[in-house]
XYZ file of C-alpha atoms in Angstrom:
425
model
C 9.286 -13.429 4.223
C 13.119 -12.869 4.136
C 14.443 -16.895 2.916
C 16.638 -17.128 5.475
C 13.929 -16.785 8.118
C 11.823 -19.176 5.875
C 14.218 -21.583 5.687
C 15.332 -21.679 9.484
C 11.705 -21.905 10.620
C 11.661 -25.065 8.204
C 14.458 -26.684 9.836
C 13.331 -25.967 13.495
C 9.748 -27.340 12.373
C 11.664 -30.241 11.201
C 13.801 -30.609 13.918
C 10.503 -30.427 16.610
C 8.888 -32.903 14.384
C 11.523 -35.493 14.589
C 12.199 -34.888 18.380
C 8.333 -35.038 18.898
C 8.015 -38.162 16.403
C 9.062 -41.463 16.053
C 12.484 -41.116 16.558
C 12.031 -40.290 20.699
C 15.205 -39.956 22.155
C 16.360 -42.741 24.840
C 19.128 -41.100 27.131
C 19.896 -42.888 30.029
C 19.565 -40.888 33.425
C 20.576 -41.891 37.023
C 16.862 -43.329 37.322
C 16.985 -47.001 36.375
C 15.367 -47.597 32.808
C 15.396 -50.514 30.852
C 14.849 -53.307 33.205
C 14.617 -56.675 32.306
C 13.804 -59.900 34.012
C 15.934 -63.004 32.753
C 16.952 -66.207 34.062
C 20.893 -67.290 34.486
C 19.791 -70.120 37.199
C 17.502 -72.571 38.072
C 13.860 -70.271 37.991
C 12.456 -72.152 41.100
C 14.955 -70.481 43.406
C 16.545 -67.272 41.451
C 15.802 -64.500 39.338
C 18.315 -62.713 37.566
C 17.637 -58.415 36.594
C 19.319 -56.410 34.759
C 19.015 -52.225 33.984
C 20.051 -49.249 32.865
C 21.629 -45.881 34.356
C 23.919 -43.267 32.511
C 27.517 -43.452 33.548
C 27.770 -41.332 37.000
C 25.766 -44.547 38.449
C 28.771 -46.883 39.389
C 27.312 -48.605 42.187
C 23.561 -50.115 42.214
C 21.698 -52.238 44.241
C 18.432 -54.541 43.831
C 16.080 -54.756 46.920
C 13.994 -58.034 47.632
C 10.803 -59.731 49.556
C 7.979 -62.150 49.479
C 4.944 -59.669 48.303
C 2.475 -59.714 50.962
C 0.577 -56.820 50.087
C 1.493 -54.317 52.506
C 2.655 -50.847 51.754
C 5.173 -51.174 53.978
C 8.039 -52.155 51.627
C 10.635 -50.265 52.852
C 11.762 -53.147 55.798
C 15.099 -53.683 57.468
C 14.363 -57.397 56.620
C 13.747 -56.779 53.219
C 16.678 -58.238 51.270
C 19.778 -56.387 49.565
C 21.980 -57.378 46.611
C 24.582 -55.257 45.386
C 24.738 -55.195 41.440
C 27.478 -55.864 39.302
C 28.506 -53.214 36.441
C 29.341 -53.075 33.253
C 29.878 -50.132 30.779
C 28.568 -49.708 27.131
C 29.342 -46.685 25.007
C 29.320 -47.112 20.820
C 30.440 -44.437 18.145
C 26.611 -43.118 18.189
C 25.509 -43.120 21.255
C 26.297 -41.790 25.217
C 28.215 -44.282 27.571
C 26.165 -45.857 29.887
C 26.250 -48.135 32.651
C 24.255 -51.551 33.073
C 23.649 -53.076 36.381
C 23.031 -57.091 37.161
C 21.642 -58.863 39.984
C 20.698 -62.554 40.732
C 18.276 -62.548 43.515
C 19.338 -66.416 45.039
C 17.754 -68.503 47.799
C 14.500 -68.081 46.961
C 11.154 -70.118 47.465
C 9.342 -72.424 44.256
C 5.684 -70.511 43.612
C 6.092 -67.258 45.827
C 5.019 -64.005 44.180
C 8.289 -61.491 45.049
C 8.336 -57.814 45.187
C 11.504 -55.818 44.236
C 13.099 -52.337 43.409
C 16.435 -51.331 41.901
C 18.800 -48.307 42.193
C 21.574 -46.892 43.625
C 20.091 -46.053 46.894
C 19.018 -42.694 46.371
C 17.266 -42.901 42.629
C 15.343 -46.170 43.108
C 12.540 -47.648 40.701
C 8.876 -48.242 41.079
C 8.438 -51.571 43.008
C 7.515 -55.102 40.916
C 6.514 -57.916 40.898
C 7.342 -61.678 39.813
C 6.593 -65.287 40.784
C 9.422 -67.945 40.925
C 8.582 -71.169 39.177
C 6.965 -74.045 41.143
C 9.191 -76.914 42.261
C 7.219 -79.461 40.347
C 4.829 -80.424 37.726
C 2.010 -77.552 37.760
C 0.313 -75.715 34.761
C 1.678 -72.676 33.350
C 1.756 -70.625 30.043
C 3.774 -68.512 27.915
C 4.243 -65.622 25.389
C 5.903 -66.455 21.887
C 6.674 -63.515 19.246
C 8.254 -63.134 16.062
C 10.210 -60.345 14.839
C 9.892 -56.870 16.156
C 12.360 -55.593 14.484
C 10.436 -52.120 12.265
C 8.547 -49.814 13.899
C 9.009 -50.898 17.117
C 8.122 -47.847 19.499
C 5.211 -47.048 16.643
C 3.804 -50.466 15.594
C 4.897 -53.197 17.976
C 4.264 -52.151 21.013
C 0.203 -53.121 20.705
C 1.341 -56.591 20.108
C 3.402 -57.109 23.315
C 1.155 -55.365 24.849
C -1.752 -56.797 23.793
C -0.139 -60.287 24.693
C -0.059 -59.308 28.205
C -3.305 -57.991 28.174
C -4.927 -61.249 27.423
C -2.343 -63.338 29.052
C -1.511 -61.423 32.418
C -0.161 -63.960 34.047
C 2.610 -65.788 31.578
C 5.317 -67.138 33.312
C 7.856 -65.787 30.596
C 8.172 -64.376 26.813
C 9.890 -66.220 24.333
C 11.745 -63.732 21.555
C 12.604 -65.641 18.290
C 15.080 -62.956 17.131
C 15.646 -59.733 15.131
C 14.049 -58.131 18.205
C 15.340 -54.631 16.774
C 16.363 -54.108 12.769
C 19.813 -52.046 12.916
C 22.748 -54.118 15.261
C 24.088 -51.629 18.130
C 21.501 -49.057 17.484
C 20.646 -47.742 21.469
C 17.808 -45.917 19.919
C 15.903 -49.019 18.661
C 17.063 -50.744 21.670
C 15.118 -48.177 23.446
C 12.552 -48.519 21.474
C 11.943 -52.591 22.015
C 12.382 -51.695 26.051
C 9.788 -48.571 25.799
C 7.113 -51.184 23.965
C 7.803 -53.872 26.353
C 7.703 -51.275 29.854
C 6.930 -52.523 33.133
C 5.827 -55.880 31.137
C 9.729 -56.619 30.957
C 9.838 -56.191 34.578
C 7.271 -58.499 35.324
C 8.082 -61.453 32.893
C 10.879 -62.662 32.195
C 12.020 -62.659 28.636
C 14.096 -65.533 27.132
C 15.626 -64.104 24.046
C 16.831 -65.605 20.719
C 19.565 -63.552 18.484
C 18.416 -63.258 15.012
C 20.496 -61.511 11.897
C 19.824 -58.338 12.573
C 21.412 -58.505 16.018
C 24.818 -59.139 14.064
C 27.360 -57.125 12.359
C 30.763 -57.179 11.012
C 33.631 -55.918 13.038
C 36.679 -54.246 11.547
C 38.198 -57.301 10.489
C 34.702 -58.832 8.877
C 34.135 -61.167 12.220
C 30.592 -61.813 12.673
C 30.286 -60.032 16.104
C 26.894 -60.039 18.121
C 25.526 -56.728 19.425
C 27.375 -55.749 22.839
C 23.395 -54.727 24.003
C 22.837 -58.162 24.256
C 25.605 -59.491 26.893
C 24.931 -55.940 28.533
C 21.227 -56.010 28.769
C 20.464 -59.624 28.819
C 22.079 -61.902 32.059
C 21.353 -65.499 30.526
C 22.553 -68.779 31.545
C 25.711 -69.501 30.420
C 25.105 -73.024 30.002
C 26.070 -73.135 26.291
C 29.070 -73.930 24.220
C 32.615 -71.604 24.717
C 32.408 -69.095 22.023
C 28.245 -68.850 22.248
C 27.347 -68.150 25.921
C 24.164 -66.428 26.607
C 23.185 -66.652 22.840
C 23.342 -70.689 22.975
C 21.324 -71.681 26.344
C 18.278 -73.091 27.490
C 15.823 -72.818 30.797
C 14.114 -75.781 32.422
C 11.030 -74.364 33.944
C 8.470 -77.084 35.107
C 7.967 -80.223 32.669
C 9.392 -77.741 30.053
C 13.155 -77.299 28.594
C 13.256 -74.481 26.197
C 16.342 -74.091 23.853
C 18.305 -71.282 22.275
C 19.818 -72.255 19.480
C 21.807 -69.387 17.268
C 20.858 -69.838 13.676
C 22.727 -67.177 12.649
C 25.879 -68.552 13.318
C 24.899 -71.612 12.261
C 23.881 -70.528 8.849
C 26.957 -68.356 8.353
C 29.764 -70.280 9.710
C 30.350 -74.279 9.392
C 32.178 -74.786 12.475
C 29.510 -73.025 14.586
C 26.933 -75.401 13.218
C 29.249 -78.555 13.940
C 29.389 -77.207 17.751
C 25.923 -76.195 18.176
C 24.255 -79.116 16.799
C 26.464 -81.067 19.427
C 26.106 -79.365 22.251
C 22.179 -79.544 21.467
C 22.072 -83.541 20.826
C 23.794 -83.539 24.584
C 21.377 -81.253 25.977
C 18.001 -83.298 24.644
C 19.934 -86.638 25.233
C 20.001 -85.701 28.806
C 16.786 -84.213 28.813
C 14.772 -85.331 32.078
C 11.417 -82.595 31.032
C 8.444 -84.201 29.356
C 7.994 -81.566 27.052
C 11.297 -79.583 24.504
C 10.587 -76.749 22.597
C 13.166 -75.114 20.873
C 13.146 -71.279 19.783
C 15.612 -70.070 17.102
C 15.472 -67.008 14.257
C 16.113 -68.863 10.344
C 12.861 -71.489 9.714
C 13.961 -74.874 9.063
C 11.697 -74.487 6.448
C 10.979 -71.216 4.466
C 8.297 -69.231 3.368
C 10.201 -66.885 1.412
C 11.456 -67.060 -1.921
C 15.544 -67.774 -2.262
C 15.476 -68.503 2.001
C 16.410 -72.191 1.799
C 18.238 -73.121 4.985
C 19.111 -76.458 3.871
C 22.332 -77.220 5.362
C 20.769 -76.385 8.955
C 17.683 -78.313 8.332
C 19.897 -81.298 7.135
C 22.015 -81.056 10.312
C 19.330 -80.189 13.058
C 15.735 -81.879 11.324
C 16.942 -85.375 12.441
C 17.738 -84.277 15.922
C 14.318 -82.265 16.263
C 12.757 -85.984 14.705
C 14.600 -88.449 17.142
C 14.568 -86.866 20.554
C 11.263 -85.793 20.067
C 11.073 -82.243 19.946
C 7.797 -80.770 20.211
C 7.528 -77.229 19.252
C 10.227 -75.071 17.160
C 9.321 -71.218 17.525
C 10.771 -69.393 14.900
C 10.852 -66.013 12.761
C 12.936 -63.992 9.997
C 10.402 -64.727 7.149
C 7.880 -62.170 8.765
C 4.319 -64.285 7.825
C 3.021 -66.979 9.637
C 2.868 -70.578 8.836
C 2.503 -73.615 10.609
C 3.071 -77.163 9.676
C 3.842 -81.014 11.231
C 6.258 -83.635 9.273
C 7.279 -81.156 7.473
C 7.657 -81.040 4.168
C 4.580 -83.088 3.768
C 2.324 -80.877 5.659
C 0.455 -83.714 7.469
C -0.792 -82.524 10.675
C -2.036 -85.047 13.126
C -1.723 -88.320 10.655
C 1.862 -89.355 12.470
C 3.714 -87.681 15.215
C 6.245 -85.157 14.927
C 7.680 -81.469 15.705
C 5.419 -78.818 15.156
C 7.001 -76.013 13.236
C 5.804 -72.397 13.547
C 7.080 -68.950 11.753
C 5.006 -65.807 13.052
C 6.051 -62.074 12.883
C 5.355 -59.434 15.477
C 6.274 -56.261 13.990
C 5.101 -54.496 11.177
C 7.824 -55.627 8.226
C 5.426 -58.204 6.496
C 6.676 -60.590 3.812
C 4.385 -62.374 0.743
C 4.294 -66.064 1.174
C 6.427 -66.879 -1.986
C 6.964 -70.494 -1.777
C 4.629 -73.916 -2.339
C 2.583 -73.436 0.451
C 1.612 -77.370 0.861
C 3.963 -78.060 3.481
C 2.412 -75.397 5.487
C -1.332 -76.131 7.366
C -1.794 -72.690 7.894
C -0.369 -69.342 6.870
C -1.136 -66.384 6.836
C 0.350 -62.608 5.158
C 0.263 -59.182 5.961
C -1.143 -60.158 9.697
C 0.886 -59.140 13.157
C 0.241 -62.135 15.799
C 1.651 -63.383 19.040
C 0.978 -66.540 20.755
C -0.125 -68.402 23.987
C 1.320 -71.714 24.801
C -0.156 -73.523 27.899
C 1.459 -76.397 29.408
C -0.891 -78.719 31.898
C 0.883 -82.005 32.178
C 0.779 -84.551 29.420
C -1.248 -81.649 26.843
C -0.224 -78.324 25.623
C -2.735 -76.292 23.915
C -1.410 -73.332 21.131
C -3.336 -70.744 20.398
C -2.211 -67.526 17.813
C -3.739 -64.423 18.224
C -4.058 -61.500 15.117
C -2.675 -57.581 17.099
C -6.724 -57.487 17.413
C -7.150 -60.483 19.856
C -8.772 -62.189 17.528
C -7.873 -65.585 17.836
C -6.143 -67.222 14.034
C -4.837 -70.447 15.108
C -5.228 -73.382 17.617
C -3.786 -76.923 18.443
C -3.354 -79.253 20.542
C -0.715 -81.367 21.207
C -0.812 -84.380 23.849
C 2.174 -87.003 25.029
C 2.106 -90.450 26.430
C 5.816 -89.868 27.572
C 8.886 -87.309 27.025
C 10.010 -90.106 24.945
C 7.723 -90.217 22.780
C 5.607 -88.213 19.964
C 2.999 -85.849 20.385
C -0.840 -86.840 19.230
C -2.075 -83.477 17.423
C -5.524 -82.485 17.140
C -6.436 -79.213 15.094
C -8.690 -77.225 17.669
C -9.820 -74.682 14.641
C -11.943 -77.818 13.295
C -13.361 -78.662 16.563
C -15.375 -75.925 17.218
């Protein structure tokens, strides 16, 4: 065979390979993609939604109405909202435009059907249930990292989440949800694994280190996906909107906290742990969990975050915090009065590390602060709220159930009793 022929057909079987492979290309197209549920109000009455189109989409709409099961979606009294949009266009990838809508005025506990587009080029139809107006059980998704693999290996895990927890009420993301900052490819990647599930749930997002790169002049500047693809309440400090928040959503208020910037700049740690001491001062939910990306408390060698857990550990201790979701350290661990390790003998937060991708880390520290841990093991977990108890359960990729607690108050001001479900069975 002539070598030039030889080498060409190597390069176009390369070239088919990678096309065909892992690295799927994610160009935007006048058909909405990407669409995300988030909240930027009060979840009893709103629902914020936010997609993608490529850039000859300028003008978008969302269409709204109570789901009553009838094919007959397309009514005059079906509800319009007209989106607003935003461009995004970086050095490696096509400009595209993102579209936002907060669907307002709606009713506590009714299950709502919607579409977006642009009038012509509309998506499928979903659907989502606004939170109930009081005190009524509910549960939720938590996962780690996604960060590696995400299209390949991650996608079982959210998926597999939903799949034995349908009906979650929203997915808690405790950062480095894709491994390279402003890469549109892996953001496409994290929306392909997620699908309709993203359009269905809500997601309430945490920034983690890998969401973060320098700028020109060295600033720490956080990925323009997020702003773009994520509409977030904006209840948090100047300077940290939308990456600094939190959600009350029955007897629960969850927290965003950015431990990035807190671990990497002083001055963002000084404003964060104020504006958090406000929020949980004037906290009227029984139950606070908090989710964040850097562990108070390591499980990975030279990963000592010790001027955030000097800061932030007393405030967790004296408003009574009750679960802190975390990630970065990809294994799991879980531990109480930590860094004693001591589960259940007094009251305290409940700190949790767990990983959802496929980058796995050894456990490379003293492991007696830590009840259980585990290595080399993909999980996500279901957390059920039902008035003065929560229950915790961690699920391996398999479904196999790993870990389970439970926690149960007297009052929002006080500690949780903890009993270790694993032992009573």
């Amino acid at each position: 065979m002539n070598k030039n022929i030889f080498y060409l057909s190597i390069v176009m079987l390369l070239f088919f390979t990678y096309k065909s492979g892992s690295a799927q290309s994610f160009k935007a197209t006048s058909i909405p993609d990407r669409i995300i549920l988030t909240w930027s109000a009060d979840p009893t009455t709103t629902q914020s939604v936010t997609w993608r189109t490529d850039s000859t989409i300028t003008q978008s709409y969302g269409q709204i109405l109570v789901e009553s099961s009838s094919p007959k979606l397309e009514k005059p009294e079906s509800n319009e909202f007209k989106a607003t949009t935003s461009s995004l266009k970086g050095k490696e990838y096509e400009a595209a435009n993102y579209h936002s809508i907060t669907f307002t005025d709606l009713k506590p506990d009714k299950v709502y059907t919607y579409r977006v587009g642009d009038g012509n080029n509309w998506s499928e139809w979903f659907q989502f249930k606004t939170a109930p107006a009081n005190d009524a059980p509910f549960s939720f998704i938590y996962l780690g990292d996604a960060q590696n693999d995400i299209r390949s290996k991650w996608s079982r895990v959210i998926r597999r989440a939903f799949a034995t927890h349908g009906d979650a009420r929203f997915i808690v993301h405790a950062g480095d949800l894709i491994n390279r900052s402003n890469n549109d490819n892996e953001w496409g990647e994290w929306h392909f694994g997620g699908g309709f599930i993203n359009g269905m749930i809500p997601s309430i997002p945490s920034s983690g280190n890998h969401e973060y790169f320098r700028d020109e002049q060295k600033a720490l500047t956080l990925d323009p996906h997020w702003k773009a693809q994520y509409t977030l309440p904006e209840n948090g400090p100047e300077g940290l909107k939308e990456s600094v928040y939190y959600v009350d959503y029955a007897n629960v208020r969850i927290i965003s906290l950015n431990s990035q910037m807190i671990v990497l700049d002083s001055n963002s740690l000084k404003i964060q742990a104020k504006w958090l001491e406000d929020v949980l001062k004037n906290n009227p939910k029984r139950w606070t969990m908090i989710t964040y990306h850097h562990p108070i408390y390591s499980t990975a060698k030279g990963r000592d975050n010790k001027e955030f857990r000097e800061v932030f550990k007393p405030l967790f201790e004296k408003y009574h915090v009750d679960v802190l979701m975390q990630g970065h350290d990809h294994t799991y661990s879980r531990g109480q009065n930590l860094p004693f390790g001591t589960s259940g003998k007094v009251g305290g937060p409940m700190y949790v590390v767990s990983v959802a991708g496929p980058k796995m880390y050894k456990v490379d520290v003293n492991p007696k602060w830590m009840d259980v841990f585990a290595e080399d093991t993909q999980l996500f977990q279901i957390i059920s709220v039902n008035g003065d108890e929560l229950n915790y359960t961690a699920y391996k990729a398999s479904g196999e159930v790993f870990d389970q607690f439970k926690l149960k108050k007297k009052s929002k001001n006080s500690a949780a009793a903890f009993t270790d479900l694993r032992k009573t069975k």
